[in-house]
Amino acid sequence: MNKDIKIEINHVSKVYDTDLVETHALKDINIKIYEGDYVSISGPSGGGKSTLLSIIGLLDEASGGELKIEGKDVTSLTQDQAAEVRNTKLGFIFQSFNLIEELSVYDNVALPLTYRTDGLAAEEIDKKVTECLEKVSLSHRLDHFPNQLSGGQQQRVAIARALAADPAILLVDEPTGNLDSTTGDQVMQLLEELNAQGTTICMVTHDSRYADMARTKYQLKDGVLQVEEEQLSEAV
Amino acid sequence: MKNSTLVVKQSIKSLSRKPTLMFGVIATLGLTLGAFISVLTLAYYMFLKPLPYPDQERLVTVEYRALNAEGGVMGNAFTYPGAIEIYKNNDSFDASALMFYATSVMTSNSAQPTLATTSVTPEWFDITSAKTSLGRVFTADEGLNSHIPLAVLSHKTWQEMFNSDESVLDQSVSFNGISYKIVGVLSPDFIEPRIRADQSSTSVWLTWDQNSAMAKETWSYIDGGIVYVAKVKAGVTADIAAQQSSPRASELFNQNNVGIPFFKGWSIELIVTSLKDKVLGDSQKTVTMLVLGAFALLLIAMANITNLFISRTIEQHRKLAINAALGAKKSQLHVIFLLEATLLMLPAALFGLVIAYVGIEIMQTFFTDLLPRSNELQLNFMSVMSAFVLMIVLILTFSRVNLSMINYKELRAAIQSSGKGSGLQVSQKTRSSLMIAQIAIASIIIFATSVLFSEAYKKVNQPLGMKIDGLINVDFSHMEKHSVKWDEMAALLVETKAQIEKLPQVESVTFGESPLSSFSMWAATDVETNENYVPIGNSVDNNYFNTLDISFIEGKGFDRSELNGESNVLVVNQGFAKLLAGNDSALGKKLLVRNKEHVIVGVIDNIMVPGAENDAARLYTPMNKASQTMLIKIKDNQTLDRTDIVNIIYGIDSKLAVFEFESLAQTKYMSQFGEIVTIISTLAISLISTILAGLGLYGVLNYTTQMNKFELGTRLALGSKRKQLILFVFKNNFKSYVVGVSIATAMLIIAYLIDPNLLSQYIGFELVAIGVYTLALILAISWIACYVPLRPILNRPLVYSLKSGD
């Protein structure tokens, strides 16, 4: 089956240059993420996982290499072009949910849609928001505010928000980090279901149990990307 | 706290690690506190402090006001005999003194400097309780009609012109050819009351009889140089004194002017004003505005410093939490706050006193002509006390603000929760209130200063209707002016003019008084209607209008052949022509001027003279052979000194003297000094309040932005563009802007309703324009204050904004 490449990373590196020392956070990273894929990147703390996810998410700039999203080179975009890509192609799910306290569940989910350059009609926004909240089973909490929800519910709202713009890929950063294990499992379950429905996911986690739920598993240690052994053997 | 030294040391150490905070607080507060204390000191002198003379509440000035048959004010000055009469015969006063203000050429000095002299009767020194540091003042037998020419020097004149020479009492000093024996030097502590707004400090006090008043016997000539000061009898008010003396003054005026048709139906009213009111003039409004302005600046500064204190408390939250966890009581935390506020406020108050001292020095050096009693100003007990009281108020306010920010119970718990989610936060309400206060105060200051600035700027820059560049006004006098005949004097002046014209740097010379300093009022009667007028008169030659580039609306100027004292032609300005003929031509109209019928041959454009109405009536006659005043036009990039002229006249006649030598540009500058000071000070205040408000708003918004960094980062991560984010932050704060400017508008409206005079003269399109400008400026400041703190979030990789956001 010939699937579209959603994300393509070629020779990406990241160097933090401080006064005293040069730190190589990422070294020659190469990844291809295909449509419908479920990728996990795990590894020890400080290994470069979040840095890599930030670069893929255009939240940070690589020191070298090339990044393509749906075949389009996004290595050197202006800030507004990058914002446009984040808005239309990428869906973020953060460890700490990053919901905006003053906005209701509905408005939080609608937020990325309000940034669209093509300017969606109110009915269209309404349709999308309702659909996404249904996907995460929270359509009955439209008017609640984040502080009225449990952690798991908040993360589900964040997932709905990430889905709102029909992104090419969901970028998930430690989705269970702020949740207890039961709620964490529920969220992971939801992600799995979304992937089963065709959503491409790239997840960073330090929890090997959750990393194992992905189909493609990478380990990132000291800035170097390694494909998990079993996958390698499968490939062989 | 038991170990208070340790706590003080800790606080000093902790503050010294924050030099920016210390500098910010001390500089901002010191400057604004200093400005406030200096104007407060000025206000104290103006409103509360009695004049430094015995029985000052009984001291008055008396003015002679001439009213025509219709009750219109025709002049506000004494006739010479009128003044002498009241001095000799009055029932209302315990003591009175005659004074004659003049500027006189000191002919005993080879440089012929012009000094401010005041001829006085001896009572003047009693009334002001003037003491001498050398010699004596005039005695009772050296008063009116004693004819002994004596002089008393001011302390400054003695120091500057006589090098503090102790043997000065053996010397004489000559003014206008009269030699005065020096009998005393006034004490340096003597404070001369500034009775007239345009009065310079007296350099030399002369005996009354030799004063240079003209027409000493004439009841039909009023002389602005004469001033009458008196001490009313106990129990007699100023009004009673005026009522008692006016009828006789009026009677004498009419008796002595009987048969002069011009004065038919006129009456004299004596205006008796308390000396204090006279000295203060109408500057109380200015000082009130200054106090309010400085107070508003202080309020902005306080709002700014509240911001700084809030940031400091947030920063110290963890330290305070540890203190609380280790057992510090709430009262002990309060002591820490009080101590820190004191350590900052004390140097700020001291710096404020230094600034106030400098401010008072500036007022004394530059503004003595503008601010009455500024020559008396001193940093006094009241200034120090107000600095102290303000300091205490500020210490209590700031420590209270800090204390209100922390919740002691939560603080103790904070240490256990590793800081997560327990960070100290300033409520949205406090933040908004701070922003609203700054916006409101800054709007009022910027609006008020812009109104004053615009008025003053317009006055300074309005077209004069003539060209004064390169023109110098030179006034000559003759030491024996009472004995020399006019034909002789005219010949000397014509010769002087011819010699000056030969100077290489001189382009041309014209006879006639400077249009900027000529305010002689002449009597003129319309022959046809018998209507009386008092226009400003000037005798000029045939080149006068050309030299000043004054254009003619109709008719012509004078011919050389008319400069003989015989001709009967006149030129009037448009303002006078309008009075005489309405919209018709004034050419050919006949006026009785100086007892001779004249016919109008020309009408010139109105000229704008600082201090006079733009359409004030003006009248010009051809001079008789010469004039004691000349206007010298110098060539471009050339200069001419007083000594160049002194050298010329010395070669012609050693008894000629240069009485005045001043460029018209300088005259204009001096007469508009008030406006120029207004321009500079309003610009400075406006700029300072803009900067302070900008910094203050930046402080609040910077804090808010830092607090919301994570949310803003999230918005960017979700695809918000830069412009969208800036607009979002701006919109969030727009309410504060609207409320702030609304409060400012409401306060201005209330101020207008309380005192309509405050703004009524400015109301019009321009006021709207200034309002729009103020709104736009404050909006721009608010926008910048929103944008600048956002820049790091917008310009750094987003990942930094999303880090440690919780």
PDB file of N, CA and C in Angstrom, chain B residues 628-706:
ATOM      1  N   GLN B 628      14.152 110.840  19.437  1.00  0.00           N
ATOM      2  CA  GLN B 628      15.184 110.341  20.361  1.00  0.00           C
ATOM      3  C   GLN B 628      15.374 108.834  20.230  1.00  0.00           C
ATOM      4  N   THR B 629      14.490 108.236  19.467  1.00  0.00           N
ATOM      5  CA  THR B 629      14.612 106.783  19.291  1.00  0.00           C
ATOM      6  C   THR B 629      14.844 106.463  17.817  1.00  0.00           C
ATOM      7  N   MET B 630      15.744 105.560  17.573  1.00  0.00           N
ATOM      8  CA  MET B 630      16.025 105.138  16.196  1.00  0.00           C
ATOM      9  C   MET B 630      15.918 103.620  16.109  1.00  0.00           C
ATOM     10  N   LEU B 631      15.593 103.184  14.908  1.00  0.00           N
ATOM     11  CA  LEU B 631      15.678 101.742  14.623  1.00  0.00           C
ATOM     12  C   LEU B 631      16.817 101.563  13.642  1.00  0.00           C
ATOM     13  N   ILE B 632      17.788 100.755  14.028  1.00  0.00           N
ATOM     14  CA  ILE B 632      18.946 100.540  13.159  1.00  0.00           C
ATOM     15  C   ILE B 632      18.820  99.155  12.542  1.00  0.00           C
ATOM     16  N   LYS B 633      18.869  99.134  11.194  1.00  0.00           N
ATOM     17  CA  LYS B 633      18.810  97.821  10.520  1.00  0.00           C
ATOM     18  C   LYS B 633      20.239  97.426  10.186  1.00  0.00           C
ATOM     19  N   ILE B 634      20.682  96.300  10.703  1.00  0.00           N
ATOM     20  CA  ILE B 634      22.048  95.876  10.391  1.00  0.00           C
ATOM     21  C   ILE B 634      22.019  94.857   9.249  1.00  0.00           C
ATOM     22  N   LYS B 635      23.164  94.785   8.550  1.00  0.00           N
ATOM     23  CA  LYS B 635      23.248  93.864   7.408  1.00  0.00           C
ATOM     24  C   LYS B 635      23.249  92.421   7.913  1.00  0.00           C
ATOM     25  N   ASP B 636      22.938  91.499   6.998  1.00  0.00           N
ATOM     26  CA  ASP B 636      22.913  90.078   7.367  1.00  0.00           C
ATOM     27  C   ASP B 636      24.266  89.654   7.937  1.00  0.00           C
ATOM     28  N   ASN B 637      24.232  88.818   8.929  1.00  0.00           N
ATOM     29  CA  ASN B 637      25.425  88.254   9.569  1.00  0.00           C
ATOM     30  C   ASN B 637      26.366  89.291  10.168  1.00  0.00           C
ATOM     31  N   GLN B 638      25.869  90.475  10.459  1.00  0.00           N
ATOM     32  CA  GLN B 638      26.704  91.500  11.078  1.00  0.00           C
ATOM     33  C   GLN B 638      26.202  91.739  12.498  1.00  0.00           C
ATOM     34  N   THR B 639      27.071  92.335  13.315  1.00  0.00           N
ATOM     35  CA  THR B 639      26.629  92.663  14.673  1.00  0.00           C
ATOM     36  C   THR B 639      26.931  94.131  14.963  1.00  0.00           C
ATOM     37  N   LEU B 640      26.203  94.657  15.915  1.00  0.00           N
ATOM     38  CA  LEU B 640      26.419  96.038  16.325  1.00  0.00           C
ATOM     39  C   LEU B 640      26.335  96.061  17.845  1.00  0.00           C
ATOM     40  N   ASP B 641      27.335  96.704  18.485  1.00  0.00           N
ATOM     41  CA  ASP B 641      27.336  96.753  19.953  1.00  0.00           C
ATOM     42  C   ASP B 641      26.924  98.129  20.439  1.00  0.00           C
ATOM     43  N   ARG B 642      26.488  98.117  21.688  1.00  0.00           N
ATOM     44  CA  ARG B 642      26.149  99.383  22.337  1.00  0.00           C
ATOM     45  C   ARG B 642      27.351 100.338  22.305  1.00  0.00           C
ATOM     46  N   THR B 643      28.566  99.766  22.507  1.00  0.00           N
ATOM     47  CA  THR B 643      29.760 100.621  22.543  1.00  0.00           C
ATOM     48  C   THR B 643      30.013 101.301  21.200  1.00  0.00           C
ATOM     49  N   ASP B 644      29.632 100.634  20.082  1.00  0.00           N
ATOM     50  CA  ASP B 644      29.790 101.278  18.756  1.00  0.00           C
ATOM     51  C   ASP B 644      29.016 102.596  18.748  1.00  0.00           C
ATOM     52  N   ILE B 645      27.834 102.571  19.349  1.00  0.00           N
ATOM     53  CA  ILE B 645      26.978 103.758  19.352  1.00  0.00           C
ATOM     54  C   ILE B 645      27.497 104.773  20.377  1.00  0.00           C
ATOM     55  N   VAL B 646      27.904 104.248  21.551  1.00  0.00           N
ATOM     56  CA  VAL B 646      28.432 105.153  22.597  1.00  0.00           C
ATOM     57  C   VAL B 646      29.639 105.916  22.039  1.00  0.00           C
ATOM     58  N   ASN B 647      30.515 105.209  21.302  1.00  0.00           N
ATOM     59  CA  ASN B 647      31.695 105.871  20.720  1.00  0.00           C
ATOM     60  C   ASN B 647      31.299 106.983  19.765  1.00  0.00           C
ATOM     61  N   ILE B 648      30.266 106.723  18.970  1.00  0.00           N
ATOM     62  CA  ILE B 648      29.831 107.742  18.006  1.00  0.00           C
ATOM     63  C   ILE B 648      29.310 108.977  18.741  1.00  0.00           C
ATOM     64  N   ILE B 649      28.427 108.776  19.713  1.00  0.00           N
ATOM     65  CA  ILE B 649      27.828 109.956  20.355  1.00  0.00           C
ATOM     66  C   ILE B 649      28.848 110.712  21.207  1.00  0.00           C
ATOM     67  N   TYR B 650      29.809 109.966  21.708  1.00  0.00           N
ATOM     68  CA  TYR B 650      30.838 110.623  22.502  1.00  0.00           C
ATOM     69  C   TYR B 650      31.596 111.634  21.639  1.00  0.00           C
ATOM     70  N   GLY B 651      31.775 111.291  20.362  1.00  0.00           N
ATOM     71  CA  GLY B 651      32.442 112.204  19.431  1.00  0.00           C
ATOM     72  C   GLY B 651      31.558 113.371  19.020  1.00  0.00           C
ATOM     73  N   ILE B 652      30.264 113.224  19.182  1.00  0.00           N
ATOM     74  CA  ILE B 652      29.353 114.294  18.762  1.00  0.00           C
ATOM     75  C   ILE B 652      29.064 115.240  19.933  1.00  0.00           C
ATOM     76  N   ASP B 653      28.648 114.676  21.050  1.00  0.00           N
ATOM     77  CA  ASP B 653      28.358 115.498  22.225  1.00  0.00           C
ATOM     78  C   ASP B 653      28.457 114.603  23.459  1.00  0.00           C
ATOM     79  N   SER B 654      29.360 114.957  24.351  1.00  0.00           N
ATOM     80  CA  SER B 654      29.586 114.082  25.507  1.00  0.00           C
ATOM     81  C   SER B 654      28.383 114.038  26.439  1.00  0.00           C
ATOM     82  N   LYS B 655      27.412 114.911  26.223  1.00  0.00           N
ATOM     83  CA  LYS B 655      26.244 114.895  27.113  1.00  0.00           C
ATOM     84  C   LYS B 655      25.119 114.012  26.572  1.00  0.00           C
ATOM     85  N   LEU B 656      25.336 113.445  25.398  1.00  0.00           N
ATOM     86  CA  LEU B 656      24.349 112.489  24.862  1.00  0.00           C
ATOM     87  C   LEU B 656      24.596 111.127  25.513  1.00  0.00           C
ATOM     88  N   ALA B 657      23.542 110.417  25.751  1.00  0.00           N
ATOM     89  CA  ALA B 657      23.721 109.095  26.354  1.00  0.00           C
ATOM     90  C   ALA B 657      22.838 108.065  25.642  1.00  0.00           C
ATOM     91  N   VAL B 658      23.320 106.834  25.617  1.00  0.00           N
ATOM     92  CA  VAL B 658      22.484 105.751  25.061  1.00  0.00           C
ATOM     93  C   VAL B 658      21.612 105.243  26.198  1.00  0.00           C
ATOM     94  N   PHE B 659      20.341 105.501  26.091  1.00  0.00           N
ATOM     95  CA  PHE B 659      19.422 105.155  27.166  1.00  0.00           C
ATOM     96  C   PHE B 659      19.006 103.693  27.059  1.00  0.00           C
ATOM     97  N   GLU B 660      18.812 103.268  25.849  1.00  0.00           N
ATOM     98  CA  GLU B 660      18.382 101.875  25.662  1.00  0.00           C
ATOM     99  C   GLU B 660      18.978 101.358  24.369  1.00  0.00           C
ATOM    100  N   PHE B 661      19.401 100.123  24.367  1.00  0.00           N
ATOM    101  CA  PHE B 661      19.965  99.492  23.174  1.00  0.00           C
ATOM    102  C   PHE B 661      19.518  98.032  23.210  1.00  0.00           C
ATOM    103  N   GLU B 662      18.596  97.702  22.363  1.00  0.00           N
ATOM    104  CA  GLU B 662      18.068  96.324  22.419  1.00  0.00           C
ATOM    105  C   GLU B 662      17.561  95.918  21.042  1.00  0.00           C
ATOM    106  N   SER B 663      17.917  94.720  20.634  1.00  0.00           N
ATOM    107  CA  SER B 663      17.397  94.242  19.348  1.00  0.00           C
ATOM    108  C   SER B 663      15.899  93.969  19.505  1.00  0.00           C
ATOM    109  N   LEU B 664      15.163  94.132  18.413  1.00  0.00           N
ATOM    110  CA  LEU B 664      13.716  93.912  18.489  1.00  0.00           C
ATOM    111  C   LEU B 664      13.420  92.437  18.769  1.00  0.00           C
ATOM    112  N   ALA B 665      14.336  91.598  18.271  1.00  0.00           N
ATOM    113  CA  ALA B 665      14.148  90.159  18.527  1.00  0.00           C
ATOM    114  C   ALA B 665      14.223  89.897  20.026  1.00  0.00           C
ATOM    115  N   GLN B 666      15.164  90.594  20.699  1.00  0.00           N
ATOM    116  CA  GLN B 666      15.319  90.430  22.149  1.00  0.00           C
ATOM    117  C   GLN B 666      14.091  90.992  22.880  1.00  0.00           C
ATOM    118  N   THR B 667      13.605  92.147  22.411  1.00  0.00           N
ATOM    119  CA  THR B 667      12.402  92.728  23.031  1.00  0.00           C
ATOM    120  C   THR B 667      11.246  91.741  22.925  1.00  0.00           C
ATOM    121  N   LYS B 668      11.127  91.165  21.732  1.00  0.00           N
ATOM    122  CA  LYS B 668      10.041  90.200  21.501  1.00  0.00           C
ATOM    123  C   LYS B 668      10.221  89.002  22.438  1.00  0.00           C
ATOM    124  N   TYR B 669      11.465  88.537  22.521  1.00  0.00           N
ATOM    125  CA  TYR B 669      11.751  87.387  23.374  1.00  0.00           C
ATOM    126  C   TYR B 669      11.383  87.694  24.821  1.00  0.00           C
ATOM    127  N   MET B 670      11.805  88.888  25.282  1.00  0.00           N
ATOM    128  CA  MET B 670      11.540  89.249  26.675  1.00  0.00           C
ATOM    129  C   MET B 670      10.039  89.384  26.927  1.00  0.00           C
ATOM    130  N   SER B 671       9.346  89.989  25.954  1.00  0.00           N
ATOM    131  CA  SER B 671       7.921  90.203  26.210  1.00  0.00           C
ATOM    132  C   SER B 671       7.148  88.900  26.076  1.00  0.00           C
ATOM    133  N   GLN B 672       7.768  87.919  25.437  1.00  0.00           N
ATOM    134  CA  GLN B 672       7.079  86.619  25.324  1.00  0.00           C
ATOM    135  C   GLN B 672       7.729  85.566  26.199  1.00  0.00           C
ATOM    136  N   PHE B 673       8.532  86.033  27.162  1.00  0.00           N
ATOM    137  CA  PHE B 673       9.248  85.085  28.008  1.00  0.00           C
ATOM    138  C   PHE B 673       8.277  84.128  28.709  1.00  0.00           C
ATOM    139  N   GLY B 674       7.170  84.708  29.156  1.00  0.00           N
ATOM    140  CA  GLY B 674       6.157  83.884  29.837  1.00  0.00           C
ATOM    141  C   GLY B 674       5.678  82.761  28.942  1.00  0.00           C
ATOM    142  N   GLU B 675       5.392  83.111  27.700  1.00  0.00           N
ATOM    143  CA  GLU B 675       4.910  82.096  26.747  1.00  0.00           C
ATOM    144  C   GLU B 675       6.007  81.074  26.454  1.00  0.00           C
ATOM    145  N   ILE B 676       7.250  81.577  26.349  1.00  0.00           N
ATOM    146  CA  ILE B 676       8.352  80.658  26.035  1.00  0.00           C
ATOM    147  C   ILE B 676       8.544  79.669  27.192  1.00  0.00           C
ATOM    148  N   VAL B 677       8.461  80.220  28.420  1.00  0.00           N
ATOM    149  CA  VAL B 677       8.568  79.336  29.592  1.00  0.00           C
ATOM    150  C   VAL B 677       7.423  78.321  29.572  1.00  0.00           C
ATOM    151  N   THR B 678       6.233  78.814  29.213  1.00  0.00           N
ATOM    152  CA  THR B 678       5.082  77.901  29.139  1.00  0.00           C
ATOM    153  C   THR B 678       5.356  76.804  28.111  1.00  0.00           C
ATOM    154  N   ILE B 679       5.878  77.191  26.949  1.00  0.00           N
ATOM    155  CA  ILE B 679       6.150  76.203  25.896  1.00  0.00           C
ATOM    156  C   ILE B 679       7.117  75.142  26.415  1.00  0.00           C
ATOM    157  N   ILE B 680       8.212  75.611  27.018  1.00  0.00           N
ATOM    158  CA  ILE B 680       9.234  74.659  27.474  1.00  0.00           C
ATOM    159  C   ILE B 680       8.685  73.782  28.608  1.00  0.00           C
ATOM    160  N   SER B 681       8.017  74.446  29.597  1.00  0.00           N
ATOM    161  CA  SER B 681       7.599  73.640  30.742  1.00  0.00           C
ATOM    162  C   SER B 681       6.460  72.692  30.391  1.00  0.00           C
ATOM    163  N   THR B 682       5.536  73.137  29.520  1.00  0.00           N
ATOM    164  CA  THR B 682       4.448  72.214  29.165  1.00  0.00           C
ATOM    165  C   THR B 682       4.999  71.034  28.358  1.00  0.00           C
ATOM    166  N   LEU B 683       5.977  71.349  27.491  1.00  0.00           N
ATOM    167  CA  LEU B 683       6.594  70.252  26.719  1.00  0.00           C
ATOM    168  C   LEU B 683       7.257  69.260  27.669  1.00  0.00           C
ATOM    169  N   ALA B 684       7.991  69.817  28.652  1.00  0.00           N
ATOM    170  CA  ALA B 684       8.718  68.951  29.581  1.00  0.00           C
ATOM    171  C   ALA B 684       7.734  68.107  30.403  1.00  0.00           C
ATOM    172  N   ILE B 685       6.694  68.769  30.938  1.00  0.00           N
ATOM    173  CA  ILE B 685       5.735  68.040  31.782  1.00  0.00           C
ATOM    174  C   ILE B 685       5.031  66.970  30.948  1.00  0.00           C
ATOM    175  N   SER B 686       4.653  67.365  29.721  1.00  0.00           N
ATOM    176  CA  SER B 686       3.955  66.436  28.836  1.00  0.00           C
ATOM    177  C   SER B 686       4.845  65.226  28.534  1.00  0.00           C
ATOM    178  N   LEU B 687       6.108  65.527  28.264  1.00  0.00           N
ATOM    179  CA  LEU B 687       7.050  64.455  27.936  1.00  0.00           C
ATOM    180  C   LEU B 687       7.259  63.538  29.144  1.00  0.00           C
ATOM    181  N   ILE B 688       7.457  64.168  30.319  1.00  0.00           N
ATOM    182  CA  ILE B 688       7.691  63.364  31.527  1.00  0.00           C
ATOM    183  C   ILE B 688       6.473  62.487  31.818  1.00  0.00           C
ATOM    184  N   SER B 689       5.273  63.092  31.708  1.00  0.00           N
ATOM    185  CA  SER B 689       4.106  62.269  32.054  1.00  0.00           C
ATOM    186  C   SER B 689       3.887  61.181  31.012  1.00  0.00           C
ATOM    187  N   THR B 690       4.226  61.477  29.739  1.00  0.00           N
ATOM    188  CA  THR B 690       4.108  60.441  28.713  1.00  0.00           C
ATOM    189  C   THR B 690       5.049  59.280  29.043  1.00  0.00           C
ATOM    190  N   ILE B 691       6.285  59.641  29.405  1.00  0.00           N
ATOM    191  CA  ILE B 691       7.270  58.596  29.706  1.00  0.00           C
ATOM    192  C   ILE B 691       6.843  57.821  30.953  1.00  0.00           C
ATOM    193  N   LEU B 692       6.453  58.580  32.002  1.00  0.00           N
ATOM    194  CA  LEU B 692       6.061  57.902  33.245  1.00  0.00           C
ATOM    195  C   LEU B 692       4.861  56.989  33.015  1.00  0.00           C
ATOM    196  N   ALA B 693       3.864  57.515  32.298  1.00  0.00           N
ATOM    197  CA  ALA B 693       2.673  56.698  32.045  1.00  0.00           C
ATOM    198  C   ALA B 693       3.044  55.496  31.192  1.00  0.00           C
ATOM    199  N   GLY B 694       3.897  55.738  30.191  1.00  0.00           N
ATOM    200  CA  GLY B 694       4.340  54.648  29.308  1.00  0.00           C
ATOM    201  C   GLY B 694       5.023  53.562  30.126  1.00  0.00           C
ATOM    202  N   LEU B 695       5.944  54.001  31.003  1.00  0.00           N
ATOM    203  CA  LEU B 695       6.669  53.027  31.824  1.00  0.00           C
ATOM    204  C   LEU B 695       5.721  52.299  32.766  1.00  0.00           C
ATOM    205  N   GLY B 696       4.785  53.075  33.334  1.00  0.00           N
ATOM    206  CA  GLY B 696       3.830  52.492  34.272  1.00  0.00           C
ATOM    207  C   GLY B 696       2.973  51.438  33.600  1.00  0.00           C
ATOM    208  N   LEU B 697       2.432  51.803  32.423  1.00  0.00           N
ATOM    209  CA  LEU B 697       1.587  50.838  31.699  1.00  0.00           C
ATOM    210  C   LEU B 697       2.423  49.635  31.290  1.00  0.00           C
ATOM    211  N   TYR B 698       3.665  49.918  30.858  1.00  0.00           N
ATOM    212  CA  TYR B 698       4.547  48.830  30.471  1.00  0.00           C
ATOM    213  C   TYR B 698       4.744  47.884  31.658  1.00  0.00           C
ATOM    214  N   GLY B 699       4.940  48.480  32.843  1.00  0.00           N
ATOM    215  CA  GLY B 699       5.154  47.671  34.047  1.00  0.00           C
ATOM    216  C   GLY B 699       4.014  46.706  34.276  1.00  0.00           C
ATOM    217  N   VAL B 700       2.784  47.248  34.222  1.00  0.00           N
ATOM    218  CA  VAL B 700       1.610  46.397  34.477  1.00  0.00           C
ATOM    219  C   VAL B 700       1.492  45.344  33.380  1.00  0.00           C
ATOM    220  N   LEU B 701       1.621  45.807  32.122  1.00  0.00           N
ATOM    221  CA  LEU B 701       1.395  44.873  31.011  1.00  0.00           C
ATOM    222  C   LEU B 701       2.512  43.839  30.899  1.00  0.00           C
ATOM    223  N   ASN B 702       3.706  44.255  31.298  1.00  0.00           N
ATOM    224  CA  ASN B 702       4.812  43.311  31.268  1.00  0.00           C
ATOM    225  C   ASN B 702       4.529  42.188  32.264  1.00  0.00           C
ATOM    226  N   TYR B 703       4.031  42.593  33.428  1.00  0.00           N
ATOM    227  CA  TYR B 703       3.681  41.592  34.429  1.00  0.00           C
ATOM    228  C   TYR B 703       2.577  40.679  33.907  1.00  0.00           C
ATOM    229  N   THR B 704       1.532  41.317  33.340  1.00  0.00           N
ATOM    230  CA  THR B 704       0.396  40.542  32.825  1.00  0.00           C
ATOM    231  C   THR B 704       0.865  39.577  31.733  1.00  0.00           C
ATOM    232  N   THR B 705       1.730  40.084  30.859  1.00  0.00           N
ATOM    233  CA  THR B 705       2.214  39.250  29.753  1.00  0.00           C
ATOM    234  C   THR B 705       3.005  38.064  30.290  1.00  0.00           C
ATOM    235  N   GLN B 706       3.874  38.352  31.276  1.00  0.00           N
ATOM    236  CA  GLN B 706       4.665  37.260  31.856  1.00  0.00           C
ATOM    237  C   GLN B 706       3.741  36.216  32.471  1.00  0.00           C
TER     238      GLN B 706
END
